[in-house]
PDB file of C-alpha atoms in Angstrom:
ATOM      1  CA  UNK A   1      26.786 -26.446  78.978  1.00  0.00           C
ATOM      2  CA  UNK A   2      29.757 -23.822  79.206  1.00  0.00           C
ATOM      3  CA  UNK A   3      33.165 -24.552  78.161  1.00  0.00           C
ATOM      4  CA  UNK A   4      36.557 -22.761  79.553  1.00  0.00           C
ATOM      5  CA  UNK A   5      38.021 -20.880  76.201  1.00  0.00           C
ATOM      6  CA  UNK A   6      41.321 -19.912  75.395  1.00  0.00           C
ATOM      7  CA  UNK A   7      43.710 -18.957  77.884  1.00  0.00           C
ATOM      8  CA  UNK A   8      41.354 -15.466  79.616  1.00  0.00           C
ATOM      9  CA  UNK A   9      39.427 -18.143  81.557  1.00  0.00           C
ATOM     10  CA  UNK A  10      35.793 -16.838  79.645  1.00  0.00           C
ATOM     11  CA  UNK A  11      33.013 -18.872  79.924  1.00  0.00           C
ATOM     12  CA  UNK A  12      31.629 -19.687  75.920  1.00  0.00           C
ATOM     13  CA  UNK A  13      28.139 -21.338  75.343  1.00  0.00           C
ATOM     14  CA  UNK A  14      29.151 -25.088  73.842  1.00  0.00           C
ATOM     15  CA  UNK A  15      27.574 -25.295  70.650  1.00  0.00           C
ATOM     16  CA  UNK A  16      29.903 -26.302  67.694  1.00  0.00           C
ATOM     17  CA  UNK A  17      29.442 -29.321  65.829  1.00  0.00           C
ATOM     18  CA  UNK A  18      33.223 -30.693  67.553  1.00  0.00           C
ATOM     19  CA  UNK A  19      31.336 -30.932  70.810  1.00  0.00           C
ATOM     20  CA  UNK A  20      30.916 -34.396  72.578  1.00  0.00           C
ATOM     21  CA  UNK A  21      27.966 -36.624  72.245  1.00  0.00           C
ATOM     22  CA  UNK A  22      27.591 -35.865  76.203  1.00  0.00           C
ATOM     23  CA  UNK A  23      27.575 -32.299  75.215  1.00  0.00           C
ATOM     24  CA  UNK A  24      25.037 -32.670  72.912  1.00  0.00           C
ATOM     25  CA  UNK A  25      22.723 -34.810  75.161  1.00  0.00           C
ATOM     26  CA  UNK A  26      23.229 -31.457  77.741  1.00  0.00           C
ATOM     27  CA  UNK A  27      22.187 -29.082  75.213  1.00  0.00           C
ATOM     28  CA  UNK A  28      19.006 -30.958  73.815  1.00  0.00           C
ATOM     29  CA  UNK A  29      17.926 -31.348  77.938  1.00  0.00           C
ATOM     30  CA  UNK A  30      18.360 -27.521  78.254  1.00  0.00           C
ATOM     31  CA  UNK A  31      16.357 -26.760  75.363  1.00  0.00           C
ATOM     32  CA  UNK A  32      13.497 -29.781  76.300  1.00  0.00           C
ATOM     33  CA  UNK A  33      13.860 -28.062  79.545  1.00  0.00           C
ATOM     34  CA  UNK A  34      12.508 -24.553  78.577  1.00  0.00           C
ATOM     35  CA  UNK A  35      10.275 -25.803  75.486  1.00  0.00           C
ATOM     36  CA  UNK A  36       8.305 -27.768  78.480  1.00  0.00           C
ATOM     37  CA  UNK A  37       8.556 -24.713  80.880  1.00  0.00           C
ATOM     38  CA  UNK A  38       6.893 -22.987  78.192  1.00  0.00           C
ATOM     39  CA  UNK A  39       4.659 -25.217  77.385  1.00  0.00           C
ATOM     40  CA  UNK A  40       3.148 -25.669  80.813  1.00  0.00           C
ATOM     41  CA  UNK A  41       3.116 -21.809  81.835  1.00  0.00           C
ATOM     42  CA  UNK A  42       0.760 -21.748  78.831  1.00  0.00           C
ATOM     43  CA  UNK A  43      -1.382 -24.281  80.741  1.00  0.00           C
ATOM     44  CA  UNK A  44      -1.505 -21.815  83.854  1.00  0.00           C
ATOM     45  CA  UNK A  45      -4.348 -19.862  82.302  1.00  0.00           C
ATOM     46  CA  UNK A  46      -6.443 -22.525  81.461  1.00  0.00           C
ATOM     47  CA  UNK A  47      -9.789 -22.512  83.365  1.00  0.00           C
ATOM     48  CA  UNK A  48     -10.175 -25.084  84.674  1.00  0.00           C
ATOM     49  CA  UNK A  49      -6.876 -25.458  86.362  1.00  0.00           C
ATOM     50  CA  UNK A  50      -5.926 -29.397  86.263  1.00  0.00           C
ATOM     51  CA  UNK A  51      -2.872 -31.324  87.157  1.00  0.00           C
ATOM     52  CA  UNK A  52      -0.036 -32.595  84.021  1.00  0.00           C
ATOM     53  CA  UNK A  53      -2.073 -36.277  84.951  1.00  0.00           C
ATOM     54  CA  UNK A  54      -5.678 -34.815  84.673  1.00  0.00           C
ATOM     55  CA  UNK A  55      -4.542 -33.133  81.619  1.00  0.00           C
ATOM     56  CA  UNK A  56      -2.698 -36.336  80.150  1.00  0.00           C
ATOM     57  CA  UNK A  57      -5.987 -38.315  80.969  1.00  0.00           C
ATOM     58  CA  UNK A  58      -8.282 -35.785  79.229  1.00  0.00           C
ATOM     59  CA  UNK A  59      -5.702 -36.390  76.198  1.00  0.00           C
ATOM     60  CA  UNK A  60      -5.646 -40.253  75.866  1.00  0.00           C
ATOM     61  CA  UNK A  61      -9.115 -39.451  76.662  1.00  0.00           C
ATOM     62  CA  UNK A  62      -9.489 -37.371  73.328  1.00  0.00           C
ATOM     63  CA  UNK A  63      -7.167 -39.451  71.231  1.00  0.00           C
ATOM     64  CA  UNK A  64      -8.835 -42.865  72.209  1.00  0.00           C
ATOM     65  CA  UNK A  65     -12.805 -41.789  72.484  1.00  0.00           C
ATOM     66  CA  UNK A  66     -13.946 -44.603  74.527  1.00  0.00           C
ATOM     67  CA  UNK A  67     -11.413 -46.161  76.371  1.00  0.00           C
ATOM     68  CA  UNK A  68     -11.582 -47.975  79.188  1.00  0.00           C
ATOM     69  CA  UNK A  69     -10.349 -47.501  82.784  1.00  0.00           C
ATOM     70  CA  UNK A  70      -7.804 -49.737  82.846  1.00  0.00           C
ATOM     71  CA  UNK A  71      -6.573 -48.826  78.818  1.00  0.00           C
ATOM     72  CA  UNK A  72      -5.828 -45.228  80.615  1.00  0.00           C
ATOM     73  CA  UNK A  73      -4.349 -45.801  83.710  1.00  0.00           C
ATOM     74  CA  UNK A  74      -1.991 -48.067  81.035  1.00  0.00           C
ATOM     75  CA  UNK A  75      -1.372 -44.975  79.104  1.00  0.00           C
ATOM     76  CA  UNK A  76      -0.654 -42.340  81.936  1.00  0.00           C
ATOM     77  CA  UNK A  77       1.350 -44.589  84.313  1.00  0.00           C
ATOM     78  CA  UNK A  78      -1.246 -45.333  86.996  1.00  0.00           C
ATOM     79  CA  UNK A  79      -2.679 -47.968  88.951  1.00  0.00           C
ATOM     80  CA  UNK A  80      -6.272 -48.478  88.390  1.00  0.00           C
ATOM     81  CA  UNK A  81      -7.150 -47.139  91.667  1.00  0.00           C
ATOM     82  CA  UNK A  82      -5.711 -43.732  90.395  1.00  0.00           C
ATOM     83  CA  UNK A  83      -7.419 -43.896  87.599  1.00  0.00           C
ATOM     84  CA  UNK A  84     -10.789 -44.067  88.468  1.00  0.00           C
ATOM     85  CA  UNK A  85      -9.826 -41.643  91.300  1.00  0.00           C
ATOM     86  CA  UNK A  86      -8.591 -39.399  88.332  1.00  0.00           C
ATOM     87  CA  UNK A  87     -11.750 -40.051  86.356  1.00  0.00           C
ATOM     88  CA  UNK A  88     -13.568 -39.286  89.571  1.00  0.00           C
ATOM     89  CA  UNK A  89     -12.510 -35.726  89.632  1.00  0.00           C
ATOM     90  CA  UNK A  90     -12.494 -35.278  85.834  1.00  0.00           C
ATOM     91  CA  UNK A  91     -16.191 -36.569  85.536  1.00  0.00           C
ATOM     92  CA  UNK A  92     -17.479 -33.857  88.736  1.00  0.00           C
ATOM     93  CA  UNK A  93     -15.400 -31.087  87.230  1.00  0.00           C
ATOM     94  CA  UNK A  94     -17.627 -31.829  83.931  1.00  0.00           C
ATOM     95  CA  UNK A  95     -14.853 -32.485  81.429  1.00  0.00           C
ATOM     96  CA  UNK A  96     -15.410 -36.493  81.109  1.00  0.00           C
ATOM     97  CA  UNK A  97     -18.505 -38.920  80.964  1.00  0.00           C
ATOM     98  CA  UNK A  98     -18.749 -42.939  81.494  1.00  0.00           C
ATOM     99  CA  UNK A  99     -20.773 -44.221  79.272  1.00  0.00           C
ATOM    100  CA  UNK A 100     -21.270 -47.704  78.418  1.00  0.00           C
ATOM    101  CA  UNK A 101     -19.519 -49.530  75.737  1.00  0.00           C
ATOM    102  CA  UNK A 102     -21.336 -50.129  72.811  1.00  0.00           C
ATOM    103  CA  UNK A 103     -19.709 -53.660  72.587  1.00  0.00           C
ATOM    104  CA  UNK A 104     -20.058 -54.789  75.752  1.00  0.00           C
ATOM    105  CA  UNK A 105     -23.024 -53.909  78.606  1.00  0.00           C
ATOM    106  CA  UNK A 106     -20.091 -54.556  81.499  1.00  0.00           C
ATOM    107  CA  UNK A 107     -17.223 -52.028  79.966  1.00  0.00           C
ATOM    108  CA  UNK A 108     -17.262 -48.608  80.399  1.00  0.00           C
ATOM    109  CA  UNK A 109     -15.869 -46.530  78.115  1.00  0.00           C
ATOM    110  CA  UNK A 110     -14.485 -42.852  78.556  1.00  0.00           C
ATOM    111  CA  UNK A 111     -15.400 -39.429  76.729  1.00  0.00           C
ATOM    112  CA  UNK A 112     -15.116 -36.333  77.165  1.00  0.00           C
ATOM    113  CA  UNK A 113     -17.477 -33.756  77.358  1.00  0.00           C
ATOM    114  CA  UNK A 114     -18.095 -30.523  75.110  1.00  0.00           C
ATOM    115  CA  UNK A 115     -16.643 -28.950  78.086  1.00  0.00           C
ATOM    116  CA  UNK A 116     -13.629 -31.068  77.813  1.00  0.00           C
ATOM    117  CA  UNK A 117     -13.082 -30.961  74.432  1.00  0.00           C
ATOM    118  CA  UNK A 118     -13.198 -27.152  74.580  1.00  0.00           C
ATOM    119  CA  UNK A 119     -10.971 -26.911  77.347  1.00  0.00           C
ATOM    120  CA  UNK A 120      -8.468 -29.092  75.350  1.00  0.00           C
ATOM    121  CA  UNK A 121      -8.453 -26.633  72.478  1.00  0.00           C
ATOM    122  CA  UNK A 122      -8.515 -23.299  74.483  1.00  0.00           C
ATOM    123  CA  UNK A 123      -5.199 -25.097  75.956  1.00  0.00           C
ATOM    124  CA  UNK A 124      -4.311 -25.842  72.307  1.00  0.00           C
ATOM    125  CA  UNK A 125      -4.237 -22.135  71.237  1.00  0.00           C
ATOM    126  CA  UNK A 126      -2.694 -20.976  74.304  1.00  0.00           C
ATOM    127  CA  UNK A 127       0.505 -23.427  73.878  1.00  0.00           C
ATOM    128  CA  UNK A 128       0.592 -22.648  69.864  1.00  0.00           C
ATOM    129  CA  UNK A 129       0.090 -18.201  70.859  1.00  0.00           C
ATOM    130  CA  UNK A 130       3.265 -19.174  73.753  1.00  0.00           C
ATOM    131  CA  UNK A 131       5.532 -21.197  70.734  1.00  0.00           C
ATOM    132  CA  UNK A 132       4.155 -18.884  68.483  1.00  0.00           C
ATOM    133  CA  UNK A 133       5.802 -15.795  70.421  1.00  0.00           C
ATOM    134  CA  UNK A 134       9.021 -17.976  71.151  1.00  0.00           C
ATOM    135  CA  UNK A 135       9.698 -18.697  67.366  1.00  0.00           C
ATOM    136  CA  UNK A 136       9.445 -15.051  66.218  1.00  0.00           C
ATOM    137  CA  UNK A 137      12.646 -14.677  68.222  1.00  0.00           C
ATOM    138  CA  UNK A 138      14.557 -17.702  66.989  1.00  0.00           C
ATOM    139  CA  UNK A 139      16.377 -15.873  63.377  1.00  0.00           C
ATOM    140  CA  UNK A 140      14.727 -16.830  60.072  1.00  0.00           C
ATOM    141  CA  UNK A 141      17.607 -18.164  58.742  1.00  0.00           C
ATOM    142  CA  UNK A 142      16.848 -20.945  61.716  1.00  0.00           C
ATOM    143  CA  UNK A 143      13.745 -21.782  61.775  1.00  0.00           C
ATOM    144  CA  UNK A 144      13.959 -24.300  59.042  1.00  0.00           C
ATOM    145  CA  UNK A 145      17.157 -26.165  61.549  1.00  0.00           C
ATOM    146  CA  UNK A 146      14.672 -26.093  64.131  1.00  0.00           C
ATOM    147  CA  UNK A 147      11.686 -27.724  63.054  1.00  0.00           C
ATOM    148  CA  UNK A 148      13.567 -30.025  61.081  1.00  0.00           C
ATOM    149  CA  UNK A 149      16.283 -31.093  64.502  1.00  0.00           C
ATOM    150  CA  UNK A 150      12.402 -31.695  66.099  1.00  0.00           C
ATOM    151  CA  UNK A 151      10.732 -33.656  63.372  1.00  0.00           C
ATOM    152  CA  UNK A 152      13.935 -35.870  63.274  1.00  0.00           C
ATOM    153  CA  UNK A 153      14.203 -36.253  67.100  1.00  0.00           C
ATOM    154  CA  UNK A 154      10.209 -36.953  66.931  1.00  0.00           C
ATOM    155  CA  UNK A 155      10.727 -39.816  64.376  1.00  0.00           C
ATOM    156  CA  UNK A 156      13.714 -41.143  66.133  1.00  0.00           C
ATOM    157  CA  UNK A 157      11.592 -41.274  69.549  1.00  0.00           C
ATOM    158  CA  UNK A 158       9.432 -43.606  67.231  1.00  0.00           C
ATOM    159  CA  UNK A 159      12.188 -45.781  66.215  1.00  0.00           C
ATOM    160  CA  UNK A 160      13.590 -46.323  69.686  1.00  0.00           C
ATOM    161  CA  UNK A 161       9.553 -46.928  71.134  1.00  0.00           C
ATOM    162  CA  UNK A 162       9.005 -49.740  68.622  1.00  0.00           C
ATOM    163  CA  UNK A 163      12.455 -51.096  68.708  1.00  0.00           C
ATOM    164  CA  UNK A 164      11.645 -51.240  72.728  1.00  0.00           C
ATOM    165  CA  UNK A 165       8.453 -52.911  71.992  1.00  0.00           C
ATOM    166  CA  UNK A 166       9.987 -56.160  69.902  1.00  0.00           C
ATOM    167  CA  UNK A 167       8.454 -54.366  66.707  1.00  0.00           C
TER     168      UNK A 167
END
């Protein structure tokens, strides 16, 4: 957000700690904003190329070996449909498997595939090399602000999920 200072009409980069709660909510946005641009324009190289869904789905996929349909179209935001539509494309492309749950002969569980998993961590190093070259411009002296301004905004997300949840 820019702010009007003094009386030359200059436009200044809002920033001091006086600055409204509004202004504040502005400047985390802008930041989320080009953290995620650069997040995802690390994705661009990745081979193969998949959608922020298909990527999502390979990554509840990985986190939660064995889950079933209906557990991930919970966990991306889909309709079952979508899912399986989703899972469709991700099992032909060779990055996911149904397989059988071990607990019960009628669910099927999802996993991925060597060729999933190692598309997830070539993505991996791409996004840490693209934050990597990003923090060696932020100054030493801030580095420290940073990742402790994201560790506190990545507890408080916590907080605010299970105080949603009735936890």
């Amino acid at each position: 957000m820019y702010l009007l200072s003094g009386s030359d009409g200059q436009m200044d980069r809002a920033g001091s700690s006086a600055d409204s709660p509004d202004d504040l909510v502005q400047q985390v946005l802008e930041a989320a904003e080009t953290l995620i641009v650069t997040w995802n324009e690390a994705a661009q190289g990745a081979l193969p190329r998949l959608s922020s869904l298909q990527l999502q789905a390979l990554t509840v996929a990985r986190r939660s070996p064995g889950i079933n349909l209906t557990g991930l179209a919970e966990r991306v935001g889909a309709a079952p449909p979508t899912a399986s539509r989703l899972c469709d494309r991700l099992e032909a492309a060779g990055l996911l498997e149904r397989r059988r749950a071990t607990t019960s002969r009628r669910e099927i569980g999802l996993i991925l595939t060597p060729q999933g998993l190692a598309m997830l961590e070539d993505l991996a190093e791409r996004r840490l090399a693209a934050i990597n070259q990003v923090l060696r411009h932020v100054p030493v002296d801030q580095r420290e602000a940073l990742r402790s301004g994201l560790v506190a905004f990545a507890e408080a997300t916590k907080r605010a999920a299970d105080a949603g949840s009735g936890d």
